[in-house]
Every structure is written in structure tokens, then in C-alpha cells.
PDB file of C-alpha atoms in Angstrom:
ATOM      1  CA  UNK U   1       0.000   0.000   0.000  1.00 79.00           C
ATOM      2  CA  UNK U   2       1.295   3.328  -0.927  1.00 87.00           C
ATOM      3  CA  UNK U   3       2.046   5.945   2.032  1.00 93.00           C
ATOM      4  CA  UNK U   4       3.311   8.963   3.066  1.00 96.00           C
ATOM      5  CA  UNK U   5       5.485  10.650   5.697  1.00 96.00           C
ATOM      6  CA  UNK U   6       5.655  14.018   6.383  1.00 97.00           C
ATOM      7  CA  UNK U   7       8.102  13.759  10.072  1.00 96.00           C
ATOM      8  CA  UNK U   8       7.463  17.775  10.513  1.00 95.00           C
ATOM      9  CA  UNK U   9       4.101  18.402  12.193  1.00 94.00           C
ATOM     10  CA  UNK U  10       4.725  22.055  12.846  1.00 95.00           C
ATOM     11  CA  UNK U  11       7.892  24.441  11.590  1.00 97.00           C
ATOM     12  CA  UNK U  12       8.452  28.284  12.616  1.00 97.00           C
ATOM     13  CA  UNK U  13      10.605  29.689  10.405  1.00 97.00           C
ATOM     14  CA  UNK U  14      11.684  33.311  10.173  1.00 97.00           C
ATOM     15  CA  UNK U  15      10.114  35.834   7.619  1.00 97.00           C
ATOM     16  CA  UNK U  16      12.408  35.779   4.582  1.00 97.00           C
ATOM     17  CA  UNK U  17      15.109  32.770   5.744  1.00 98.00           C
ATOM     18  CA  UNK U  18      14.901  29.512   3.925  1.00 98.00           C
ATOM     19  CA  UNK U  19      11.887  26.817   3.885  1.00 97.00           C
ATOM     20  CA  UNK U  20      12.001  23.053   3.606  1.00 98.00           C
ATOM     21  CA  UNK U  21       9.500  20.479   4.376  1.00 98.00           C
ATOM     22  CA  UNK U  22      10.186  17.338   4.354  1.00 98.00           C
ATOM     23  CA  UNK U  23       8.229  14.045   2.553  1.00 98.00           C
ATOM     24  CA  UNK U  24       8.917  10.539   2.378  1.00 97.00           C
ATOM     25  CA  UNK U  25       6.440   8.155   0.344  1.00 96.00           C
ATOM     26  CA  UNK U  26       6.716   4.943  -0.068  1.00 93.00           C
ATOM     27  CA  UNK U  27       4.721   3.227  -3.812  1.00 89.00           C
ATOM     28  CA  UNK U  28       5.718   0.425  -5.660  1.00 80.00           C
ATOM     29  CA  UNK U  29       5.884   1.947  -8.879  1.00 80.00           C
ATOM     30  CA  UNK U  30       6.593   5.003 -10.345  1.00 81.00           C
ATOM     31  CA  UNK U  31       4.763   7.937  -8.271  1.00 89.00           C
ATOM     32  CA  UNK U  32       2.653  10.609  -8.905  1.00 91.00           C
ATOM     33  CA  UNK U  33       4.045  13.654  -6.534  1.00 94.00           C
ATOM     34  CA  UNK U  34       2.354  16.276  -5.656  1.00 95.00           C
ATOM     35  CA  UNK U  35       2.715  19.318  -2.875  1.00 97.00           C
ATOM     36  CA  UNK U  36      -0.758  21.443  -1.718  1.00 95.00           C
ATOM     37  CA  UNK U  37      -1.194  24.114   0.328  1.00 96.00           C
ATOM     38  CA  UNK U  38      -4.327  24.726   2.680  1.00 93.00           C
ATOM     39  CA  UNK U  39      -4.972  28.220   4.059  1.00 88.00           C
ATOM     40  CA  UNK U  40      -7.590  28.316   6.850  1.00 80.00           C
ATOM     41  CA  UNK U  41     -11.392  28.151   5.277  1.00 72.00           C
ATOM     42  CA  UNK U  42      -9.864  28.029   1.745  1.00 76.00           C
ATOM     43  CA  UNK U  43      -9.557  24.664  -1.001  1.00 81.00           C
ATOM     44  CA  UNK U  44      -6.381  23.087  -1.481  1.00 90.00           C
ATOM     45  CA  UNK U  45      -4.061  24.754  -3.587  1.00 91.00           C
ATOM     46  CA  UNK U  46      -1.830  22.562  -6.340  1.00 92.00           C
ATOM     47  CA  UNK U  47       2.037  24.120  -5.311  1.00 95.00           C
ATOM     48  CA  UNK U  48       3.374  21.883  -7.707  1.00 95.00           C
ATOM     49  CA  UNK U  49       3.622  18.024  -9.343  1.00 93.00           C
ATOM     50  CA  UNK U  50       6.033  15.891 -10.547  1.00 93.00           C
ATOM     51  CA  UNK U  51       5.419  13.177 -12.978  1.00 88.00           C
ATOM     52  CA  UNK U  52       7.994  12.629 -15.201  1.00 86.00           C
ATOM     53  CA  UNK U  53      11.238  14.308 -16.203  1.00 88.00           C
ATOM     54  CA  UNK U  54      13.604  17.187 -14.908  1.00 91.00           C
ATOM     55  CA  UNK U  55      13.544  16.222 -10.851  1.00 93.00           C
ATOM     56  CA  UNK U  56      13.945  19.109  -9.470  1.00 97.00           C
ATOM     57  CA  UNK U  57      10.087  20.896 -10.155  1.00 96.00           C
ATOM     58  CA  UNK U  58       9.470  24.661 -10.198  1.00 97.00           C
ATOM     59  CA  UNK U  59       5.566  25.960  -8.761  1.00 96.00           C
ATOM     60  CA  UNK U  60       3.750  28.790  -8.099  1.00 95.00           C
ATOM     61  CA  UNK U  61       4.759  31.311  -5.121  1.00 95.00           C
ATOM     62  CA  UNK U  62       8.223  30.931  -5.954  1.00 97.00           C
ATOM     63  CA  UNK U  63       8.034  27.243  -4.116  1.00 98.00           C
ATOM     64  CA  UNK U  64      10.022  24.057  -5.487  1.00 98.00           C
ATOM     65  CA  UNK U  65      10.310  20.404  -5.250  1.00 98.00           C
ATOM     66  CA  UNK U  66      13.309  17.886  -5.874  1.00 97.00           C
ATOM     67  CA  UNK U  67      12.205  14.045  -6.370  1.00 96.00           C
ATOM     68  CA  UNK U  68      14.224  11.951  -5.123  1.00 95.00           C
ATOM     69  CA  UNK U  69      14.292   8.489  -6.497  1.00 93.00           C
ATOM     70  CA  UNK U  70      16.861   6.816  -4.421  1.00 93.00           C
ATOM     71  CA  UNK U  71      15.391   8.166  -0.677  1.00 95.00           C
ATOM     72  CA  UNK U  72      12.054   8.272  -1.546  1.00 94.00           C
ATOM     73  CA  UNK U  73      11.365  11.755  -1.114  1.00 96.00           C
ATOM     74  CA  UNK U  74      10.091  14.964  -2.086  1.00 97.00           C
ATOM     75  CA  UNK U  75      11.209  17.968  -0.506  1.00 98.00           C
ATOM     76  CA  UNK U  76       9.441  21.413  -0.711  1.00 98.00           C
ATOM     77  CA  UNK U  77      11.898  24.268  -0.622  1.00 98.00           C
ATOM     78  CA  UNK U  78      11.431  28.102  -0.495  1.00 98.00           C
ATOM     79  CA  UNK U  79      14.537  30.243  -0.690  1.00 97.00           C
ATOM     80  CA  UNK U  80      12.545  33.454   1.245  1.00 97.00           C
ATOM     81  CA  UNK U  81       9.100  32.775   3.150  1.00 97.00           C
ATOM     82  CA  UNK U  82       7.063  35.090   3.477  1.00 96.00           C
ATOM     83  CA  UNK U  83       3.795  35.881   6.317  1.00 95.00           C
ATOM     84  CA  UNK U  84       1.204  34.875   3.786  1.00 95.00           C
ATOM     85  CA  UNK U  85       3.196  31.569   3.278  1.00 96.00           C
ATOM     86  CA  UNK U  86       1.932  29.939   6.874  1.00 96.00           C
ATOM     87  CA  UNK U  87      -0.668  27.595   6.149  1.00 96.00           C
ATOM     88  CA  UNK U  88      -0.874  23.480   6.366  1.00 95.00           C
ATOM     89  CA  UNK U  89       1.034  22.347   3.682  1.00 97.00           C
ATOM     90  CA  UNK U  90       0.386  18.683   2.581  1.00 97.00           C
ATOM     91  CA  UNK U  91       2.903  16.022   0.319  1.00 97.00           C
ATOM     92  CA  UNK U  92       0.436  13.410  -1.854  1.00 96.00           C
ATOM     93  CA  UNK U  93       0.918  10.352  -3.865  1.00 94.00           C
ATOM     94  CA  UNK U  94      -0.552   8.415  -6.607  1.00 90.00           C
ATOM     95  CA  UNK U  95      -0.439   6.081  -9.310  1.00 82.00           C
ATOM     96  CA  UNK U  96      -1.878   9.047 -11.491  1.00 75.00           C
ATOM     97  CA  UNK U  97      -4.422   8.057 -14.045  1.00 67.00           C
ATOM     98  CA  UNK U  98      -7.796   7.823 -12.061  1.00 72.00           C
ATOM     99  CA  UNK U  99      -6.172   6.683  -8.563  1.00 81.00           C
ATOM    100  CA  UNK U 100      -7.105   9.190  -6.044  1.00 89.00           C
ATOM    101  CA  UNK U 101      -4.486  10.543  -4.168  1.00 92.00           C
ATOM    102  CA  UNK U 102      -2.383   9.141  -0.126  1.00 94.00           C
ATOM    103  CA  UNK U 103      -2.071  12.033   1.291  1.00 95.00           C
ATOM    104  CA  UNK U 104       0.719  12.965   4.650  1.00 96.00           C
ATOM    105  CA  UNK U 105      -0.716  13.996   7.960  1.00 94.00           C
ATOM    106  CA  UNK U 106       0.456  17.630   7.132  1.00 95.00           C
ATOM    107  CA  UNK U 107       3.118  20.490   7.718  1.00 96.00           C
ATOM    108  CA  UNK U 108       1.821  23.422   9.858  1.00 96.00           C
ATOM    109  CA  UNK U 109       3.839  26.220   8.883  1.00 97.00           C
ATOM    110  CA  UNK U 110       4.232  29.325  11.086  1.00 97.00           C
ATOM    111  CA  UNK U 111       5.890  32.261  10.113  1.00 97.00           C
ATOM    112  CA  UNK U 112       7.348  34.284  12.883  1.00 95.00           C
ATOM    113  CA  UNK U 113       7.626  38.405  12.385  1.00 90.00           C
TER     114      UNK U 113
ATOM    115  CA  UNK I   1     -10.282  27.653 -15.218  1.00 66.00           C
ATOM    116  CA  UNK I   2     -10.899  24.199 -13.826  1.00 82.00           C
ATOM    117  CA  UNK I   3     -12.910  25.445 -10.731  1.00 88.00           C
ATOM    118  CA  UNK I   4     -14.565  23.019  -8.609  1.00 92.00           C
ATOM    119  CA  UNK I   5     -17.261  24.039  -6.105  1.00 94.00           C
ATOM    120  CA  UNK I   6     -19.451  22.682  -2.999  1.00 95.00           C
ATOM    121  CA  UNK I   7     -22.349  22.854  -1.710  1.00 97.00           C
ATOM    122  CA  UNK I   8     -22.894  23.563   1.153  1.00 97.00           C
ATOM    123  CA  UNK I   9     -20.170  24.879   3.048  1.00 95.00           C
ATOM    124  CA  UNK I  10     -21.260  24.212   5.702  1.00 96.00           C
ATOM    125  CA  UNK I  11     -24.622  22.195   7.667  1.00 97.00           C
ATOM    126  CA  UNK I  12     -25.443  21.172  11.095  1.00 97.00           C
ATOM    127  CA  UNK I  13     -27.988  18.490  10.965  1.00 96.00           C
ATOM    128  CA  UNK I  14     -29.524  16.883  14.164  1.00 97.00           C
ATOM    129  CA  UNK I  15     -28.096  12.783  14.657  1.00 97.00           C
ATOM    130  CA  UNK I  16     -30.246  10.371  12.576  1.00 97.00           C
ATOM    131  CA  UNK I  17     -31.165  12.754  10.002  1.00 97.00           C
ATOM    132  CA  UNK I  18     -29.470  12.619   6.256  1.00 97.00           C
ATOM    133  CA  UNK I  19     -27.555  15.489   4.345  1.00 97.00           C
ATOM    134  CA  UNK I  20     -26.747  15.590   0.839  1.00 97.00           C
ATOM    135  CA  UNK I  21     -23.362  17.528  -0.207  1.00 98.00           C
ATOM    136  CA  UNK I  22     -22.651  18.350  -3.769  1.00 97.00           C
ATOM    137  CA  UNK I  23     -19.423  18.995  -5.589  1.00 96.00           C
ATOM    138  CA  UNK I  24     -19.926  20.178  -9.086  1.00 95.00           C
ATOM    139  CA  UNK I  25     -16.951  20.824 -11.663  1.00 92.00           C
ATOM    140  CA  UNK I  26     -18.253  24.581 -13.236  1.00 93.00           C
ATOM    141  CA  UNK I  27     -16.241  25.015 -16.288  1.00 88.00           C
ATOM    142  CA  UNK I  28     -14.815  21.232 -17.310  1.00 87.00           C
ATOM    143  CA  UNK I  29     -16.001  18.209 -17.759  1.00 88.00           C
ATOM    144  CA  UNK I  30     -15.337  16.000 -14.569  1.00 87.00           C
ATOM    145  CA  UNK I  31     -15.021  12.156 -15.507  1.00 86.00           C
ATOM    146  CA  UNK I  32     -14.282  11.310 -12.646  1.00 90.00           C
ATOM    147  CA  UNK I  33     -14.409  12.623  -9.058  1.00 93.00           C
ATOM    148  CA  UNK I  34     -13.221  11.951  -5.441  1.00 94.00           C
ATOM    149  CA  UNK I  35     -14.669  12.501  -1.919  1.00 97.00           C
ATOM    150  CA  UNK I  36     -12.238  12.651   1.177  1.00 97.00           C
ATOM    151  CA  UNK I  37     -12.676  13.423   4.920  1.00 96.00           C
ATOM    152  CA  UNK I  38     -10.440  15.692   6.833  1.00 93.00           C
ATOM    153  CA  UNK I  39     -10.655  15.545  10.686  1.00 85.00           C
ATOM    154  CA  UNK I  40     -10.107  18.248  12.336  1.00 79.00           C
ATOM    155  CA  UNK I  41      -6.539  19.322  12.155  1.00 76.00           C
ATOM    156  CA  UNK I  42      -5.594  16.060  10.547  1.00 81.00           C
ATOM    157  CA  UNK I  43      -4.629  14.887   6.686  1.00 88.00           C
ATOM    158  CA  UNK I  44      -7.167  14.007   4.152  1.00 93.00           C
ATOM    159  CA  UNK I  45      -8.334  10.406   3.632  1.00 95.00           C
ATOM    160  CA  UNK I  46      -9.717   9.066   0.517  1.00 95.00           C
ATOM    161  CA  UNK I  47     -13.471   8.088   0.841  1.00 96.00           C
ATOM    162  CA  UNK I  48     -14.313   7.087  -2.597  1.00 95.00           C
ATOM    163  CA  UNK I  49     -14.190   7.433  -5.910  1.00 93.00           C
ATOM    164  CA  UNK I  50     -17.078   7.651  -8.162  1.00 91.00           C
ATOM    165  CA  UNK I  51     -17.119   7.802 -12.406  1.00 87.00           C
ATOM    166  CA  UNK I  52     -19.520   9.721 -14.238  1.00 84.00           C
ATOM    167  CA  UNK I  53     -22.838   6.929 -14.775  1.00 81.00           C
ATOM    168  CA  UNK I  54     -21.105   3.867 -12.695  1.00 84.00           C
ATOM    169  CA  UNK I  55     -21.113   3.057  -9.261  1.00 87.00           C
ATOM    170  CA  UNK I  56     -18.906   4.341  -6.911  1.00 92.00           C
ATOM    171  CA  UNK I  57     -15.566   2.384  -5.169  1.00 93.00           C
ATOM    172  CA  UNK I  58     -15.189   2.846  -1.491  1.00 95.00           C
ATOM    173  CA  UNK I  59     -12.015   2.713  -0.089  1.00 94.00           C
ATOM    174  CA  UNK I  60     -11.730  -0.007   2.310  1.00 93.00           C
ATOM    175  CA  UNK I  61     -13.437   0.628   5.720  1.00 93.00           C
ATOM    176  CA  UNK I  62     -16.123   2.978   4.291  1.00 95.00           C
ATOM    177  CA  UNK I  63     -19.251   2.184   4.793  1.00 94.00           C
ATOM    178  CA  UNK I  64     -21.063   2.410   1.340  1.00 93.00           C
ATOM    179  CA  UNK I  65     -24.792   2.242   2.832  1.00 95.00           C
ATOM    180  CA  UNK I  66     -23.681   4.799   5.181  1.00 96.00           C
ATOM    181  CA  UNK I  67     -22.003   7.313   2.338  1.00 97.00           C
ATOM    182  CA  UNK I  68     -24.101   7.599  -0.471  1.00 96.00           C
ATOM    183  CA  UNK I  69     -22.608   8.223  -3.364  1.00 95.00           C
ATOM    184  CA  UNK I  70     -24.141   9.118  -7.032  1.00 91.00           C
ATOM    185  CA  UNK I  71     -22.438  11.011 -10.016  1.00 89.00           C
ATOM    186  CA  UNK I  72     -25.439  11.532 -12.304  1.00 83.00           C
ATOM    187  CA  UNK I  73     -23.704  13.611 -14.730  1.00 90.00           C
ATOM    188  CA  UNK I  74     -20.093  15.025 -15.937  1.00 90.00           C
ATOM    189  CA  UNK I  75     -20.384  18.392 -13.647  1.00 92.00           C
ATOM    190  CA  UNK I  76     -22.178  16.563 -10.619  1.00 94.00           C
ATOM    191  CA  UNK I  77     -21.286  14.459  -7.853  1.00 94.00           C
ATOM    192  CA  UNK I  78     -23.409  14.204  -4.482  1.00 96.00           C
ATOM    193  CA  UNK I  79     -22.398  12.781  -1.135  1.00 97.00           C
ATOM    194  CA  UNK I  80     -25.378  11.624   1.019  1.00 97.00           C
ATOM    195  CA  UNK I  81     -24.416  10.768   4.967  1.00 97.00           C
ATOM    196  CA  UNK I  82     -27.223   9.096   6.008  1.00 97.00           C
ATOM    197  CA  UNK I  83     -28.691   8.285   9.700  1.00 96.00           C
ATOM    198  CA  UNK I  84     -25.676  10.744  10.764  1.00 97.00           C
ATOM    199  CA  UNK I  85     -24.355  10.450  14.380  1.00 96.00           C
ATOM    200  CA  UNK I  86     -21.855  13.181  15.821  1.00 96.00           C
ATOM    201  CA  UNK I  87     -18.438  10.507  14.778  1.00 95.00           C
ATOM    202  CA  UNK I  88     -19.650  11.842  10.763  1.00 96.00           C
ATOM    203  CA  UNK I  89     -19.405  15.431  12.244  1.00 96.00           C
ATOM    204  CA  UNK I  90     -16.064  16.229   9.727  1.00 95.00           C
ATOM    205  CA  UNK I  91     -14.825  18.535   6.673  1.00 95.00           C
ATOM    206  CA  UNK I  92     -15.619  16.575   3.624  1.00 97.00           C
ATOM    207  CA  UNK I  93     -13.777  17.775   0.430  1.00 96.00           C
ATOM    208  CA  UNK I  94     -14.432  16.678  -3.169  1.00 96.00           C
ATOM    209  CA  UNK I  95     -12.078  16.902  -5.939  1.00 94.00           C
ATOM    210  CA  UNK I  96     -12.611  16.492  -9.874  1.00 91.00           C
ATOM    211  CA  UNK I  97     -10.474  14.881 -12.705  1.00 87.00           C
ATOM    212  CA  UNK I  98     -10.794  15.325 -16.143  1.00 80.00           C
ATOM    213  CA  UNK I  99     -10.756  12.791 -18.890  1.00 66.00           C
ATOM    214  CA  UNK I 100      -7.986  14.959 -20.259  1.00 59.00           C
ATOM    215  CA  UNK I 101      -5.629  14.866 -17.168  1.00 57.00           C
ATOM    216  CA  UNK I 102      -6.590  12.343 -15.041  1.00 56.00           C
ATOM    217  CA  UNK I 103      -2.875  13.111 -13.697  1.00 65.00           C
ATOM    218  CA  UNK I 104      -4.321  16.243 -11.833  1.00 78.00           C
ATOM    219  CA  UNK I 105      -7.437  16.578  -9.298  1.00 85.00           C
ATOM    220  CA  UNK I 106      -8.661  19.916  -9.178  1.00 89.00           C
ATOM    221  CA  UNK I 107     -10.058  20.704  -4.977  1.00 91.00           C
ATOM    222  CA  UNK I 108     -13.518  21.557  -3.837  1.00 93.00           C
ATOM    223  CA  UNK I 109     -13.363  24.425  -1.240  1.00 92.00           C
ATOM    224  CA  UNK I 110     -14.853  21.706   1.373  1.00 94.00           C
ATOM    225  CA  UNK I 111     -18.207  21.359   3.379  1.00 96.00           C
ATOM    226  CA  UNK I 112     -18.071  21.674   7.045  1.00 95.00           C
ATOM    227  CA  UNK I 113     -20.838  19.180   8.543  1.00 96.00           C
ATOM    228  CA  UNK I 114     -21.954  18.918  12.194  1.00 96.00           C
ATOM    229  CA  UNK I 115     -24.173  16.298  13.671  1.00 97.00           C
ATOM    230  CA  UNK I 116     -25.379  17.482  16.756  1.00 96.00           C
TER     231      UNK I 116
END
């Protein structure tokens, strides 16, 4: 069964220093990635996907995403955060197609002044 | 484009009574669609997942007589919770695919429900 691990529950980071969370999945075959963001009373928001290709994945909001085969993972990264970045940020796999997606218990980001 | 919306936000329905949610896909064609639960302050788990004229497929330890699931038509998907008890009180989001790019699921903004 396909999984994922996201070992942050909650990071404070500093208004413009450097962002990464952290994911781990674990599928048998090749894996759908994908990063969301959830702001409080708002839909999830697509950050970015991998599928295919170039590993390292650019998004929107200046966010990006390196697959990595060999350790199973998917970090987010963010060179300068910013206060409207804290939300609940959330790593998901699948085997694309019509397979819905696993998704990780979730990063709470806070965003100190 | 690809905007998915819900309906209601948000309910409070009394225990034992049924509520119908709808997720509709306003400017695509949704082949097929998704329903997940989020707890409260917890990740999102996959209820089901329902094609456009078929029968839906429950992921394993949902109760299908409990979660009713139809998707009459390309742009409409319902969730019914029926005889609900205050452990269905949850945030229930719905998500849409289309036939085009299966590869992405595009996010209702989620209905709050409350079984008092």
C-alpha cells in the first residue's frame, strides 16, 4: 500500500530565511508527486507536481520540489518565506491516471515576524 | 479555469437525520471525481471514488450504505451521509479529474458538517 510521511508536524521559520518540508512516500511503482497548500477556510491549492522528467520541479509562489528516487522523497523548498506563506502544507501520492491521491498527515507552517 | 465548487459549506444536521453535499466541476467536464474526509486538524483520507454513470468504489473501511454516493452527470457528484451520528461530524472535500488529465485533481473548497 502506498504511504506517506511528512516527520514535521509544525515548523516556525523566520520571515524571509529559507523553507524546507520534508516528505517521504513509499509506492511500488513510479509515483505521482504532488505538494498542496491549505490556508484556513480556503480549497487546497496545487504548489506543484512531478510526474515525469527534470527532478527538481518549479511551482507557483516561488516554491520548489526535488524528487528523489533513491530516498524516496520529495522535498518542498522556499529560498525566502514570506507571512502569507503559513498555512498546512500537505505532500500526496498516486499512481496518477484515475487513482485518487495518499495524502501525509500535514506540515503546519508558522511564520514568525 | 478548472474550478470546482461545494455545496454547502457548511450544515449542522440533528443525529439520525441525512444530508446531501454536492461537488460540481463549473467550467470542465469531470469524468471522474473523489470525496475525502479531513478531521479536524488532521490529513485528508480518501473516501471514494465515483465515475460519471457507474457506481462508486469505497475505499476499504467505508461504509457504502452509510455514504451515499451518485455522479449523475459530468459536472455533478453528491455525497449523502445518512442516519448521521456526531463521529460523521467532519470537513468533507471533493475533488474532480478530467478525462484529459486524469494526472491532476482539481479541490472543492470543502463542506463543514456537524451532527449534533
Amino acid at each position: 500500500a502506498q504511504s506517506v510521511t511528512q516527520p514535521d508536524i509544525h515548523i516556525t521559520v523566520s520571515e524571509g530565511a529559507s523553507l524546507e518540508l520534508r516528505c517521504n512516500y513509499s509506492y511500488g511503482a513510479t509515483p505521482y508527486l504532488f505538494w498542496y497548500v491549505q490556508s484556513p477556510g480556503q480549497g487546497l491549492q496545487l504548489l506543484l507536481k512531478y510526474f515525469s522528467g527534470d527532478t527538481l520541479v518549479q511551482g507557483i509562489k516561488g516554491f520548489e520540489a526535488e524528487f528523489k528516487r533513491s530516498q524516496s522523497s520529495f522535498n518542498l523548498r522556499k529560498p525566502s518565506v514570506h507571512w502569507s506563506d503559513a498555512a498546512e502544507y500537505f505532500c500526496a501520492v498516486s499512481g496518477g491516471g484515475a487513482d485518487g491521491l495518499t495524502f501525509g498527515k500535514g506540515t503546519h507552517l508558522i511564520i514568525q515576524p | 479555469g478548472a474550478v470546482v465548487s461545494q455545496h454547502p459549506s457548511w450544515v449542522i444536521c440533528k443525529s439520525g437525520t441525512s444530508v446531501k453535499i454536492e461537488c460540481r466541476s463549473l467550467d470542465f467536464q469531470a469524468t471522474t471525481m473523489f470525496w475525502y474526509r479531513q478531521f479536524p486538524k488532521q490529513s485528508l483520507m480518501l473516501m471514494a471514488t465515483s465515475n460519471e454513470g457507474s457506481k462508486a468504489t469505497y475505499e476499504q473501511g467505508v461504509e457504502k450504505d452509510k455514504f451515499l454516493i451518485n455522479h449523475a452527470s459530468l459536472t455533478l457528484s453528491t455525497l449523502t451521509v445518512t442516519s448521521a451520528h456526531p463521529e460523521d461530524s467532519s470537513f468533507y472535500i471533493c475533488s474532480a479529474a478530467s478525462g484529459r488529465a486524469l494526472d491532476e485533481q482539481y479541490f472543492g473548497p470543502g463542506t463543514r458538517l456537524t451532527v449534533t
